[in-house]
Short mmCIF file of C-alpha atoms in Angstrom, two decimals:
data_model
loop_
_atom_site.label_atom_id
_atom_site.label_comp_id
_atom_site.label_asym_id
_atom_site.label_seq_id
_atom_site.Cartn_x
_atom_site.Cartn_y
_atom_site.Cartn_z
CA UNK A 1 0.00 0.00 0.00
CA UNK A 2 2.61 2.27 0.84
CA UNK A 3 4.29 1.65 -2.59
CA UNK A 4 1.46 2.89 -4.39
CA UNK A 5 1.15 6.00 -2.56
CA UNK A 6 4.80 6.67 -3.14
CA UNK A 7 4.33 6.44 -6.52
CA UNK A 8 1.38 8.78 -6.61
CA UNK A 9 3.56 11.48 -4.85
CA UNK A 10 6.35 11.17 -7.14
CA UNK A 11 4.03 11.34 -9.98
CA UNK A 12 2.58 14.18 -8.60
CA UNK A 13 5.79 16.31 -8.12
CA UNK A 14 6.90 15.30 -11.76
CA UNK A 15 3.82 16.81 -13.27
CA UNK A 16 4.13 20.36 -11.45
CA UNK A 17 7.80 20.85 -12.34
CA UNK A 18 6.52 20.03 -16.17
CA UNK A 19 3.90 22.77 -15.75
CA UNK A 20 6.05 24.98 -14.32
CA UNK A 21 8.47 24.41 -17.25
CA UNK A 22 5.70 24.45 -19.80
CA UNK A 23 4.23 27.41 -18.46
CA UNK A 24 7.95 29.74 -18.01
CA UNK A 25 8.69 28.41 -21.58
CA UNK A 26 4.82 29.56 -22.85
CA UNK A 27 5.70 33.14 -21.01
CA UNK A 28 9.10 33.62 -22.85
CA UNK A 29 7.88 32.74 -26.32
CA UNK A 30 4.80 34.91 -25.49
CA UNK A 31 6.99 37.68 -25.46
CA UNK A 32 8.45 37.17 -28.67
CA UNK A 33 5.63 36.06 -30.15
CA UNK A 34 3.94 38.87 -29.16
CA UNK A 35 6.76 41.29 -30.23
CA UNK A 36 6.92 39.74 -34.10
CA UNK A 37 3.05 39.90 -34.08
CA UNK A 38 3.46 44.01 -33.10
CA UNK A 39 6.39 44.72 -35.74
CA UNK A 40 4.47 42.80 -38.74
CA UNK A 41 1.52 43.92 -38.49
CA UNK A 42 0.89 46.42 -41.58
CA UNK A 43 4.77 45.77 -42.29
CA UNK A 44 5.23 46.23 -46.17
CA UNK A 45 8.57 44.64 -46.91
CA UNK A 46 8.06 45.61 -50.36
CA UNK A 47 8.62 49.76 -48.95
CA UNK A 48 12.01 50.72 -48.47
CA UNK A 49 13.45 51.26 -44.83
CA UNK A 50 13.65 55.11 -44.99
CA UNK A 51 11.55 57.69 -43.38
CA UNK A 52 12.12 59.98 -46.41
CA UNK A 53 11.98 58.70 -49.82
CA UNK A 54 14.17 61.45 -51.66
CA UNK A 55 17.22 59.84 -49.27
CA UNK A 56 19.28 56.72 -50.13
CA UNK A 57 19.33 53.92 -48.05
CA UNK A 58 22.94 53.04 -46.14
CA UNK A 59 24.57 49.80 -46.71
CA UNK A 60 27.30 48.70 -44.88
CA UNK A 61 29.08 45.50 -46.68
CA UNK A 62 31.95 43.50 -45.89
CA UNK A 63 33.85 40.39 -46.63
CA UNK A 64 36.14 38.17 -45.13
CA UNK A 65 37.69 35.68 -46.79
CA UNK A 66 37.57 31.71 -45.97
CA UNK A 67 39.05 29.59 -48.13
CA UNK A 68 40.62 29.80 -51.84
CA UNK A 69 38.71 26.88 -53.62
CA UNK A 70 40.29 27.05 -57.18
CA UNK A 71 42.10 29.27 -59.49
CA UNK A 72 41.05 27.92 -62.60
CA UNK A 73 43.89 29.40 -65.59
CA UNK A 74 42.33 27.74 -68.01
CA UNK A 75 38.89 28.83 -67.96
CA UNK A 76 40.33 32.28 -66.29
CA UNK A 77 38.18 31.97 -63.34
CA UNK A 78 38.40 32.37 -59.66
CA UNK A 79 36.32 30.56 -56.84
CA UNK A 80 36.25 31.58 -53.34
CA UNK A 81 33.96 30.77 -49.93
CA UNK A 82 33.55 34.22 -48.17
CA UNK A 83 31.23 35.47 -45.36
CA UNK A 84 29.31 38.24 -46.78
CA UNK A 85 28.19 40.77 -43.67
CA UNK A 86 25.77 43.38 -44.83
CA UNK A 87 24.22 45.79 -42.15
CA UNK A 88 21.51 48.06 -42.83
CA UNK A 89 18.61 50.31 -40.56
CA UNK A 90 15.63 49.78 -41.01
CA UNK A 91 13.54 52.42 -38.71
CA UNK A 92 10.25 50.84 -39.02
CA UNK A 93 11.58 47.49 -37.23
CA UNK A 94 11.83 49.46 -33.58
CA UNK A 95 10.92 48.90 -30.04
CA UNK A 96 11.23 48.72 -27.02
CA UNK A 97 12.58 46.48 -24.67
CA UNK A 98 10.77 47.18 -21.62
CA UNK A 99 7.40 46.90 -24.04
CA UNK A 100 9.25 43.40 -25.34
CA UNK A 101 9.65 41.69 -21.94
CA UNK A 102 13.70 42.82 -22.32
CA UNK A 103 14.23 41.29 -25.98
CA UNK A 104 16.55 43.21 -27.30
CA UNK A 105 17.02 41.09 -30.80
CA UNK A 106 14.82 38.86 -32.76
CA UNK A 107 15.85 36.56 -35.57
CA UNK A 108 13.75 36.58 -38.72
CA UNK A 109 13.28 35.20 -41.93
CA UNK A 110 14.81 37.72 -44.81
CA UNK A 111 11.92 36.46 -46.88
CA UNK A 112 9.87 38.60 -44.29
CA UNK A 113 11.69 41.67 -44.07
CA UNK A 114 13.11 44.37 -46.52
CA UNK A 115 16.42 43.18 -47.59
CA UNK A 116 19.19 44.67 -49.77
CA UNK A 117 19.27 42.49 -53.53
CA UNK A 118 23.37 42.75 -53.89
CA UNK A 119 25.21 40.63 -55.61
CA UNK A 120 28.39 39.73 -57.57
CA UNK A 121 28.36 41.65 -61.18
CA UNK A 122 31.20 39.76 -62.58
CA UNK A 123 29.31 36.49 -61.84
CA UNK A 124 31.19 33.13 -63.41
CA UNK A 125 28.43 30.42 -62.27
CA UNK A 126 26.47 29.31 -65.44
CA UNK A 127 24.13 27.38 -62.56
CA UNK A 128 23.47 31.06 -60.95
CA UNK A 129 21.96 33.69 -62.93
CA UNK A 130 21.76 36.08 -59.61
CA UNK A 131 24.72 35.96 -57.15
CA UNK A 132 23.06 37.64 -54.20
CA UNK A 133 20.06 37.94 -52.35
CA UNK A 134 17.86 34.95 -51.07
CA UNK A 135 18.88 32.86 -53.68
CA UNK A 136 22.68 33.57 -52.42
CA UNK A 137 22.51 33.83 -48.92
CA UNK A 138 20.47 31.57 -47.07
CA UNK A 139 20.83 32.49 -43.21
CA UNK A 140 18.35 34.84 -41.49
CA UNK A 141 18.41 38.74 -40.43
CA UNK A 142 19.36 39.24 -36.72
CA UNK A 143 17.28 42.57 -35.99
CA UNK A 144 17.91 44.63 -32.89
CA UNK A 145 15.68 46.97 -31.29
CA UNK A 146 17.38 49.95 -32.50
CA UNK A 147 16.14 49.03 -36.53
CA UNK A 148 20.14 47.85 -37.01
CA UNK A 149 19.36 44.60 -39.13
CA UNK A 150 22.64 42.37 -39.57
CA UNK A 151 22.99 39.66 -42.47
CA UNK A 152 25.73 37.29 -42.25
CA UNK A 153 26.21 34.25 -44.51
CA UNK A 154 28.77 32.04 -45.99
CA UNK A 155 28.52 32.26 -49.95
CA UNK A 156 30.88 30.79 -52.62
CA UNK A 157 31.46 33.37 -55.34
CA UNK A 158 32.83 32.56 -58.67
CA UNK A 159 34.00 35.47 -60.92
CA UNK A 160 36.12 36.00 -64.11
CA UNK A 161 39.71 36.46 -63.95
CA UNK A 162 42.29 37.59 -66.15
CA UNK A 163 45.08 35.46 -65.52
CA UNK A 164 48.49 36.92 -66.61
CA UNK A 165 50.50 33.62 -67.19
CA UNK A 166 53.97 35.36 -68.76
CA UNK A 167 55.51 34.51 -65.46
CA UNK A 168 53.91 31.56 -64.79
CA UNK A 169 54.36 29.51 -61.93
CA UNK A 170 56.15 32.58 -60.08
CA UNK A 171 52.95 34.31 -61.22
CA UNK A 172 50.82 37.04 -58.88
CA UNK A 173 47.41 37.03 -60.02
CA UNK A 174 45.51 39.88 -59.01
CA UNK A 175 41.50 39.57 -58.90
CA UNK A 176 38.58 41.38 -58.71
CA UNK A 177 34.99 40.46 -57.49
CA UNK A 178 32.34 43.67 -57.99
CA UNK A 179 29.79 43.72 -56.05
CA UNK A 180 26.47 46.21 -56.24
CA UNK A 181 22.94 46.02 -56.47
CA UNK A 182 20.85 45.01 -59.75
CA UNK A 183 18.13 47.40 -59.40
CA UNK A 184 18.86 50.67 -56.83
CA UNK A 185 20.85 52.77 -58.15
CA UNK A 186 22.65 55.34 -55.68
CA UNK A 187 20.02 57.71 -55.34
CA UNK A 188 18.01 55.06 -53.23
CA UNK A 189 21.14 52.69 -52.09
CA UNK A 190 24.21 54.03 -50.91
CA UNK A 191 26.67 51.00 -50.55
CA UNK A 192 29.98 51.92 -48.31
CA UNK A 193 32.49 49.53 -46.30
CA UNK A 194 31.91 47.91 -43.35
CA UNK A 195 35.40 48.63 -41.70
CA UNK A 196 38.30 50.16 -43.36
CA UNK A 197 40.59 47.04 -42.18
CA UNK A 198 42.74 45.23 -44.54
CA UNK A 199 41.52 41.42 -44.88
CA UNK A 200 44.74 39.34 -45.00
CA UNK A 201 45.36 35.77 -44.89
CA UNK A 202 44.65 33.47 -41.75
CA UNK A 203 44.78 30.00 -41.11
CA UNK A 204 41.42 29.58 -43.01
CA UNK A 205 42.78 31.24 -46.30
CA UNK A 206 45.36 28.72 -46.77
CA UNK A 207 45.04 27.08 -50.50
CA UNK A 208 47.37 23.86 -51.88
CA UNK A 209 48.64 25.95 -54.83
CA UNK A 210 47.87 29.75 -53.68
CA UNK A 211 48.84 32.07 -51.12
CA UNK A 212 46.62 35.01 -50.26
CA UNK A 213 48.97 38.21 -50.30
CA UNK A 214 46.13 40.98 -49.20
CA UNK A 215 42.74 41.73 -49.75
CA UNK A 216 41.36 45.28 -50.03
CA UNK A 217 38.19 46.78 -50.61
CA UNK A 218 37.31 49.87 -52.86
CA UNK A 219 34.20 51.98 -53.88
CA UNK A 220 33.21 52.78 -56.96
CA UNK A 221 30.48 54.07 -59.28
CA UNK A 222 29.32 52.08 -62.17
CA UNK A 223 27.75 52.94 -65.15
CA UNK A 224 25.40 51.05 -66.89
CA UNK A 225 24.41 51.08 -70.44
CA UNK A 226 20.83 49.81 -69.23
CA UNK A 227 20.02 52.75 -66.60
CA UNK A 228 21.11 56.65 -66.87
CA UNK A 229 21.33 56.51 -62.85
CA UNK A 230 24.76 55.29 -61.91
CA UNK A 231 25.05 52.58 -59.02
CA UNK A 232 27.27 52.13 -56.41
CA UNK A 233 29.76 49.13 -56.18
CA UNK A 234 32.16 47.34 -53.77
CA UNK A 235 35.46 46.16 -55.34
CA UNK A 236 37.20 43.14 -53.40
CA UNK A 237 40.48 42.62 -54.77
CA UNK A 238 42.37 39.93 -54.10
CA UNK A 239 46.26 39.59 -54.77
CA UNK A 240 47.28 35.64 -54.94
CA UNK A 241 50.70 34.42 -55.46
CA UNK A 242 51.11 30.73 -57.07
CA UNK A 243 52.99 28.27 -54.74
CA UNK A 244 55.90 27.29 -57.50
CA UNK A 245 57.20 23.98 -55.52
CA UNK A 246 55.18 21.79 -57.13
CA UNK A 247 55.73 23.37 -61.09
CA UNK A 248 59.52 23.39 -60.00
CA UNK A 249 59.51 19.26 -59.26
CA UNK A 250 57.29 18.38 -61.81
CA UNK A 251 58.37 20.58 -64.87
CA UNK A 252 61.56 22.93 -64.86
CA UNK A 253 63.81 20.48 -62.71
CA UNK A 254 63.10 17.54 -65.33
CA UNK A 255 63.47 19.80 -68.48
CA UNK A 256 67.07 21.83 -67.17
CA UNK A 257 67.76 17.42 -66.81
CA UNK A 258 66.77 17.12 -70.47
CA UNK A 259 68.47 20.20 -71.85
CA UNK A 260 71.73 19.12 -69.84
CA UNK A 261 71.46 15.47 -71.83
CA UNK A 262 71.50 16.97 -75.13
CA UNK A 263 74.05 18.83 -74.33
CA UNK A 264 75.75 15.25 -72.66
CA UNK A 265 75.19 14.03 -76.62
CA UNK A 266 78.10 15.43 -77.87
CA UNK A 267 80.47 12.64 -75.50
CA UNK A 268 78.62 9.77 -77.23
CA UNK A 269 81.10 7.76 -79.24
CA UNK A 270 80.21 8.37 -82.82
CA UNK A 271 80.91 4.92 -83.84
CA UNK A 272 78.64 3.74 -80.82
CA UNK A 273 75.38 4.27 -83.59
CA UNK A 274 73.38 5.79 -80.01
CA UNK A 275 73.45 9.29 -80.36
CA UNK A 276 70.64 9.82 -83.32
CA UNK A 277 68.50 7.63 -80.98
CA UNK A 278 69.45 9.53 -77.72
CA UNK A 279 68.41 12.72 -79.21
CA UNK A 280 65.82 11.98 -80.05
CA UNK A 281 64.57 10.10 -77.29
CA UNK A 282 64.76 13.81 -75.44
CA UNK A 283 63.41 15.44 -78.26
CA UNK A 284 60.07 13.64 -77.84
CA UNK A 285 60.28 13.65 -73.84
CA UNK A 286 60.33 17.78 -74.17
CA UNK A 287 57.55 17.75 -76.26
CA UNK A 288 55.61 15.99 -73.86
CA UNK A 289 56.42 18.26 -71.48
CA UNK A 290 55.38 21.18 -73.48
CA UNK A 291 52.01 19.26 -74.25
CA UNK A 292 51.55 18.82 -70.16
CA UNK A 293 51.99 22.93 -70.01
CA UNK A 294 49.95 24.09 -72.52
CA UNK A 295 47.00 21.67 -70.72
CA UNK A 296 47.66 24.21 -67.50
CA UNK A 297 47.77 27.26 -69.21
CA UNK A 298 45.06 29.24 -70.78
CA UNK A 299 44.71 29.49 -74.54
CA UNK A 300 45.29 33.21 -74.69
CA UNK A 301 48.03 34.89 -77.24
CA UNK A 302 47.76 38.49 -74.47
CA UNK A 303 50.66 37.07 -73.02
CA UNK A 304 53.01 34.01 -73.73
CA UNK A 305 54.52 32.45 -70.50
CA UNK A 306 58.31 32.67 -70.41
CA UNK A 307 58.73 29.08 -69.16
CA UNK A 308 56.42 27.73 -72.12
CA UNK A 309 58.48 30.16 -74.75
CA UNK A 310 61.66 28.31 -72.96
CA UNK A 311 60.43 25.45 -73.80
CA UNK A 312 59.56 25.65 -77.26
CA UNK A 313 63.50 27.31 -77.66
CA UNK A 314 65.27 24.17 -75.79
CA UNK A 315 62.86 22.47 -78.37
CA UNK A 316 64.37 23.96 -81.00
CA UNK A 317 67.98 23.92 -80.28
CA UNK A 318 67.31 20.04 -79.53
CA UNK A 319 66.42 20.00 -83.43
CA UNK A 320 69.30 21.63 -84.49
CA UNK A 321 71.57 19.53 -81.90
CA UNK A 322 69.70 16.53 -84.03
CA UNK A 323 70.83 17.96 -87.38
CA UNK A 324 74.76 18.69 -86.18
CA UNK A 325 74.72 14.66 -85.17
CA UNK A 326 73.80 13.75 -88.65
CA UNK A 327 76.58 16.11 -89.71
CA UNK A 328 79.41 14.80 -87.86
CA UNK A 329 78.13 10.82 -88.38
CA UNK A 330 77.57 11.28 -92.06
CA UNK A 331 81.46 12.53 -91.84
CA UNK A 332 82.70 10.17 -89.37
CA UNK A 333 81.27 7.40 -91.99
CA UNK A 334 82.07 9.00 -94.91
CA UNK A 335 84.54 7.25 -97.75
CA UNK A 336 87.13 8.63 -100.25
CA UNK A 337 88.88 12.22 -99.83
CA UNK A 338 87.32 15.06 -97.74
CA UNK A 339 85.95 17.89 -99.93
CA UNK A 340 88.79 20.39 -100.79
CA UNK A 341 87.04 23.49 -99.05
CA UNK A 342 86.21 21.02 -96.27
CA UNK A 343 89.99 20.17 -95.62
CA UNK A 344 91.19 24.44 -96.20
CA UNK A 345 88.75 24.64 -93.38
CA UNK A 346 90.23 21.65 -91.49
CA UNK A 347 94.05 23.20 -91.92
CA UNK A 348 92.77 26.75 -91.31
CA UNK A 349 91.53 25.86 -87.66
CA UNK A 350 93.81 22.98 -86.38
CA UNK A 351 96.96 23.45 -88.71
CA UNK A 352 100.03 23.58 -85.86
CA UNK A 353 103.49 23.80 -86.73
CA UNK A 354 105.10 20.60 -85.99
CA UNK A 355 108.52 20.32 -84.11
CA UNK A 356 110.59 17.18 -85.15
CA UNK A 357 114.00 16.24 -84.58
CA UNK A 358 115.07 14.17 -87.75
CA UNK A 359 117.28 11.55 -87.08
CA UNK A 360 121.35 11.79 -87.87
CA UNK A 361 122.21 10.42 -91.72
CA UNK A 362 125.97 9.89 -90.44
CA UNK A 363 124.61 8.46 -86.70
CA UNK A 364 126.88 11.19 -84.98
CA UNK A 365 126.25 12.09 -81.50
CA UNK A 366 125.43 15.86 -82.18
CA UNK A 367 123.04 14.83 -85.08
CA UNK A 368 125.07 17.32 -87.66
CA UNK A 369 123.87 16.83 -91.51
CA UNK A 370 125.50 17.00 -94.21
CA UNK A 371 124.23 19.20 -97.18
CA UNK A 372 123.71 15.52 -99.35
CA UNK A 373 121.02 14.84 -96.39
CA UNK A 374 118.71 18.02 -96.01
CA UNK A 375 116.74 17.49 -99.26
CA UNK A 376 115.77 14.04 -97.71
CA UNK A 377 114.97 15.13 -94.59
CA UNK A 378 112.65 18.36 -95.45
CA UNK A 379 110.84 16.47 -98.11
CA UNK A 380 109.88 13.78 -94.74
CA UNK A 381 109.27 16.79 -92.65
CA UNK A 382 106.79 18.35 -95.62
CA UNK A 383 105.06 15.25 -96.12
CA UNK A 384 104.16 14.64 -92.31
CA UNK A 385 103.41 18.41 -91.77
CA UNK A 386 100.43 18.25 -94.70
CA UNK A 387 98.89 14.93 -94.71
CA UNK A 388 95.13 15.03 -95.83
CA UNK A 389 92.98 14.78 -93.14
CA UNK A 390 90.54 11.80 -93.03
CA UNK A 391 86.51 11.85 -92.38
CA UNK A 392 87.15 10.92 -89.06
CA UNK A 393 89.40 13.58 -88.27
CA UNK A 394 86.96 16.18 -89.68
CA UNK A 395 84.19 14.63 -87.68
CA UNK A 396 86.19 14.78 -84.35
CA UNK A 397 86.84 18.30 -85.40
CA UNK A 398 83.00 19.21 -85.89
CA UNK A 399 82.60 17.32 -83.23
CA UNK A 400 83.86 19.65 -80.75
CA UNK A 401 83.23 22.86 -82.38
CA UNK A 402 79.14 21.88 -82.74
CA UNK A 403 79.57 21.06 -78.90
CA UNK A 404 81.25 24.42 -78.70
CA UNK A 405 78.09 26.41 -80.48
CA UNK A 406 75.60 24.30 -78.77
CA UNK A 407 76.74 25.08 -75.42
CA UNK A 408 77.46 29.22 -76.75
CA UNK A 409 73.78 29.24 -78.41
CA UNK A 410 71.78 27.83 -75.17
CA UNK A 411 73.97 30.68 -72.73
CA UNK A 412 73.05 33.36 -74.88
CA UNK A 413 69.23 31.94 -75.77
CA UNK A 414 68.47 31.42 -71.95
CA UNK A 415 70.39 34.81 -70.97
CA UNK A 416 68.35 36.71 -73.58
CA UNK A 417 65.01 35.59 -72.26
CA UNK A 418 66.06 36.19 -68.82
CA UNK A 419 66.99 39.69 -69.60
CA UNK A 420 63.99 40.55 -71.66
CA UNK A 421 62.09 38.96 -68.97
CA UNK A 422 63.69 41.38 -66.27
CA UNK A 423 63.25 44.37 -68.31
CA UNK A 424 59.80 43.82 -68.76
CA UNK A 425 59.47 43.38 -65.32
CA UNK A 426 61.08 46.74 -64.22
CA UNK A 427 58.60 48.56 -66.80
CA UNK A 428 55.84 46.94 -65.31
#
């Protein structure tokens, strides 16, 4: 018996602490209830926040950036993840908190409520005809009971880009995202910054490839072909520098390799039959290369990147590297008598006086000649001093002076393109 009326207490007890609960929790959304009921009713969200219609309304906008999600150099576009603050006051959402129970903020749908329609101009997204607004931003409006209505959402933006490859991958790209509304123009929206602060790169800005240098925001006016009245814009520029590390491993490290090879050609044994082969084993391995570059880079003739223009040059001198082989093996295997202008060149570049002691006709121990013996002995001299030369000779001989030019022609092609490249730079 006493069991049951236990139970009946503790049932008891546990049904007036619910109440209470139930009826505190009734109370408190009363209030706001009660508050949301009072500023809606005969709210027009359609009307404009201002008290007088001749003035513009003030928008404050801001961004800070989250994340870099792709630089695209191809396509010459840029996608980021911001959060997008916009602040506004909107004097007929008002009241006051002792009327309110002490609310001093409410949290409302911006599907209720006037709200700003900006939006990215330079808009990339084919799946997004209107970057901005409710279709944009999908959090709700914190309003205070001063009128102060906040909007704060994460949005990813994707915008055009002109990507300046000539330096490419120790490029900075620099780009811009406009932002402004589609349909006020600044007679009834005045858009200004919210803060003056630099936005530079944190621990959430951090990309694979990219590094954010500094992000600044600007004000201008825009004019539209579509509308005499101007509008007012935000400009967010962004200044990105490429992380090279991964261009450098992949790309430049194993092409200076290749160039270095050709070069290495030259110390291939002619009679060895490898060196046609070897070239052009590398030949084809830097035109791969080149192939892998242009799929990176953007098909744009603005600006030709230096490292692809280096490229097509080592591509070329590996040609003409090709063509001096075939020279010196066609003379290393070459029959009969050199050409006669072949062997004038031959004499006029290697010719050296030759120093021989002849030996003694008589066998005396000073080595004296008699007059009978110096006919003999020049005519032995002459004929060792200007022996033909064979093909083999001449092809030793081309041999090193094609090495000679080959080496001479990539110092002054790379050391031309590096100066160009650094006067361009300074002009810039």
């Amino acid at each position: 018996m006493s069991f049951y009326v236990n139970l009946c207490f503790i049932l008891v007890v546990l049904s007036s602490q619910c109440l209470i609960i139930g009826v505190s929790a009734k109370s408190s959304s009363s209030n706001e209830h009660k508050l949301l009921n009072l500023l809606f009713d005969q709210y027009n969200k359609a009307v404009r926040p201002v008290l007088n219609d001749s003035l513009p309304i003030d928008i404050k906008f801001g961004v800070q950036l989250r994340k870099i999600l792709n630089v695209d150099s191809k396509r010459q576009e840029l996608t980021v993840s911001l959060w997008v603050t916009q602040v506004w006051k909107n004097p007929f959402l008002k009241w006051g908190t002792s009327v309110a129970g002490g609310i001093s903020s409410v949290v409302v749908d911006p599907g209720d409520i006037w709200i700003p329609d900006i939006g990215l101009m330079n808009n990339a997204d084919e799946s997004l005809s209107v970057a901005g607004g409710k279709q944009k931003f999908k959090t709700a409006v914190i309003v205070d009971n001063t009128g102060i209505c906040t909007w704060r959402a994460p949005a990813t933006f994707k915008s055009d880009c002109d990507i300046n490859v000539r330096f490419w991958p120790f490029d900075v790209q620099k780009c811009n995202m406009v932002f402004s509304s589609y349909t006020y123009g600044n007679r009834k929206l005045s858009l200004n910054i919210l803060g003056q602060r630099e936005n530079k790169a944190d621990k959430f800005t951090t990309s694979g490839g990219w590094s954010v240098e500094n992000i600044t925001l600007r004000k201008k006016v825009l004019k539209n072909t579509c509308c005499v009245e101007p509008f007012e814009s935000l400009e967010a520029e962004f200044i990105l520098k490429r992380k090279p590390q991964y261009f450098i491993l992949n790309f430049i490290i194993p092409s200076v390799v290749l160039c270095f090879l050709t070069l290495v050609s030259f110390a291939i044994p002619s009679e060895s039959g490898e060196r046609i082969g070897f070239i052009t084993t590398l030949l084809l391995a830097m035109t791969v290369y080149l192939l892998l570059i242009a799929e990176v880079l953007p098909e744009t003739s603005n600006q030709l990147p230096i490292t692809g223009l280096l490229f097509v040059l080592a591509i070329i001198m590996s040609g003409l590297m090709l063509v001096f082989t075939i020279i010196i093996l066609r003379c290393y295997h070459g029959t009969g008598q050199p050409y006669g202008w072949l062997q004038r060149f031959y004499y006029c570049c290697c010719s050296k006086k030759k120093i021989e002691v002849m030996p003694s006709a008589n066998g005396t121990a000073n080595g004296a000649e008699t007059p009978s013996d110096i006919p003999v002995a020049f005519n032995q001299f002459e004929s060792k001093e200007f022996d033909s030369p064979t093909w083999q000779d001449i092809s030793f001989f081309l041999n090193r002076v094609l090495f000679a030019v080959s080496v001479l022609m990539t110092v002054i092609t790379f050391l031309a393109v590096y100066l160009n490249t650094f006067l361009s730079t300074e002009d810039i």
